[in-house]
Coordinates of N, CA and C in Angstrom, one line a residue:
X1 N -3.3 2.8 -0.2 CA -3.3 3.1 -1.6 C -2.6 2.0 -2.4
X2 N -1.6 1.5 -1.6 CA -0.9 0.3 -2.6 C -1.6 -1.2 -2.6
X3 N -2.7 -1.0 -2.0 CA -3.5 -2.2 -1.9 C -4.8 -1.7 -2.9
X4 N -5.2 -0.9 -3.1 CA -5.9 -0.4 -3.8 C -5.7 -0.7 -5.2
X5 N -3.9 0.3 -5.6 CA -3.9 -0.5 -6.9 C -3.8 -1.7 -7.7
X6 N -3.4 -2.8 -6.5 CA -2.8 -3.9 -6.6 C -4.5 -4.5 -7.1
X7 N -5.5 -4.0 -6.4 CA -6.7 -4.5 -6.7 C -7.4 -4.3 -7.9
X8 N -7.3 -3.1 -8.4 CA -7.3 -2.3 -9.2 C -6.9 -2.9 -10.5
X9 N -5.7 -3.2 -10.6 CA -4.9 -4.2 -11.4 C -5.3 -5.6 -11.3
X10 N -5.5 -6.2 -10.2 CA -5.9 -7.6 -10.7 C -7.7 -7.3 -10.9
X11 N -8.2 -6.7 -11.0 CA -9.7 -6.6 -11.2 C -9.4 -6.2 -13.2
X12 N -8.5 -6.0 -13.9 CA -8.5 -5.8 -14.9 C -7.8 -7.2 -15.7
X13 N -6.7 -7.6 -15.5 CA -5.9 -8.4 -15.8 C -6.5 -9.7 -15.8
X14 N -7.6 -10.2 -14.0 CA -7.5 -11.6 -14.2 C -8.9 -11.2 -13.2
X15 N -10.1 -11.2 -13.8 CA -11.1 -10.9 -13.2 C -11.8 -12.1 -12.6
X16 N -10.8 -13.1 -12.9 CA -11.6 -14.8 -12.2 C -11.2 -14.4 -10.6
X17 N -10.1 -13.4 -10.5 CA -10.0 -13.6 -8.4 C -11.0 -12.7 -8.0
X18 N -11.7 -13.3 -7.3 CA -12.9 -12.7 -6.2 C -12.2 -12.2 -5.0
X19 N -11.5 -12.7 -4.4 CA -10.9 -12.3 -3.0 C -9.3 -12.1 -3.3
X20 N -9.4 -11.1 -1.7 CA -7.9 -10.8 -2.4 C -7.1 -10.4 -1.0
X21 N -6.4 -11.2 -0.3 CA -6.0 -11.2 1.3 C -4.7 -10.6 1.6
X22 N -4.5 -9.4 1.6 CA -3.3 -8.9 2.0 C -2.6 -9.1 3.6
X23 N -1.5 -9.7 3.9 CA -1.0 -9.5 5.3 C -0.2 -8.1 5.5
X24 N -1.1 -7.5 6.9 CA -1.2 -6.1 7.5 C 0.3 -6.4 7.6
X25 N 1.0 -5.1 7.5 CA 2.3 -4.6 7.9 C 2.7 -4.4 9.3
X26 N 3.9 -4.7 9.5 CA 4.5 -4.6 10.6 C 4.1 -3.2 11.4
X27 N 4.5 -2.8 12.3 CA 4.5 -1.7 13.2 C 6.1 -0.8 12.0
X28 N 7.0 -1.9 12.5 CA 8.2 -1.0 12.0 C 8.3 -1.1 10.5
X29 N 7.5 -1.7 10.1 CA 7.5 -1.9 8.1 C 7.2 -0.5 7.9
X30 N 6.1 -0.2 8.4 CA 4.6 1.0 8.2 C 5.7 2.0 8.7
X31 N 6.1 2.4 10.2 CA 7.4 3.6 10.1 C 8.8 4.0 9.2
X32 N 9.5 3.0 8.5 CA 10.3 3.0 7.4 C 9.6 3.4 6.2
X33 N 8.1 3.3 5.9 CA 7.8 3.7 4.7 C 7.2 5.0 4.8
X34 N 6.4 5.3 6.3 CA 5.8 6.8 6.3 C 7.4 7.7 6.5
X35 N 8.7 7.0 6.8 CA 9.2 8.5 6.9 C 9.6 8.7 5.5
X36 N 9.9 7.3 4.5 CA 9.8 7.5 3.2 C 9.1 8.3 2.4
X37 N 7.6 8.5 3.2 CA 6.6 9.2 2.3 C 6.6 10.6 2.9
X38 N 6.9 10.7 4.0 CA 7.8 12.0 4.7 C 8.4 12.8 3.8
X39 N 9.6 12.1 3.8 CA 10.9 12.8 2.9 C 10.5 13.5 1.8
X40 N 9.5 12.6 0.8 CA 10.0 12.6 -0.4 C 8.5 13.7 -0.9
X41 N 7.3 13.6 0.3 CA 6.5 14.6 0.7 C 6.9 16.3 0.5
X42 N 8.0 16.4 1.7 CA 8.5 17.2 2.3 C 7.4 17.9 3.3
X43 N 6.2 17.2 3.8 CA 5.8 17.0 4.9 C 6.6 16.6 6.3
X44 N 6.2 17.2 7.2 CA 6.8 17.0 8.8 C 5.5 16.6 9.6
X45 N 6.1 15.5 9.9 CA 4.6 14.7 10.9 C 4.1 15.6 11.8
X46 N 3.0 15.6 12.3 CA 2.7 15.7 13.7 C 3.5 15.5 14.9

């Protein structure tokens, strides 16, 4: 989703970028943010 808006936004602001290359997240990046999105959810994982 945060790559989405990031696209989202540069497709309005500066419509000269055609490509747009994000580097994939860590293993342990991606678990610090889903328990973030956890918490603040008040969802309980699987």
């Amino acid at each position: 989703v945060c790559v989405e808006r990031l696209e989202a936004r540069l497709k309005t602001e500066m419509p000269e970028i055609t490509r747009l290359f994000v580097k994939p997240q860590t293993t342990g990046t991606w678990e610090q943010r889903r328990k973030l999105i956890d918490a603040a959810s008040g969802d309980q994982p699987i």
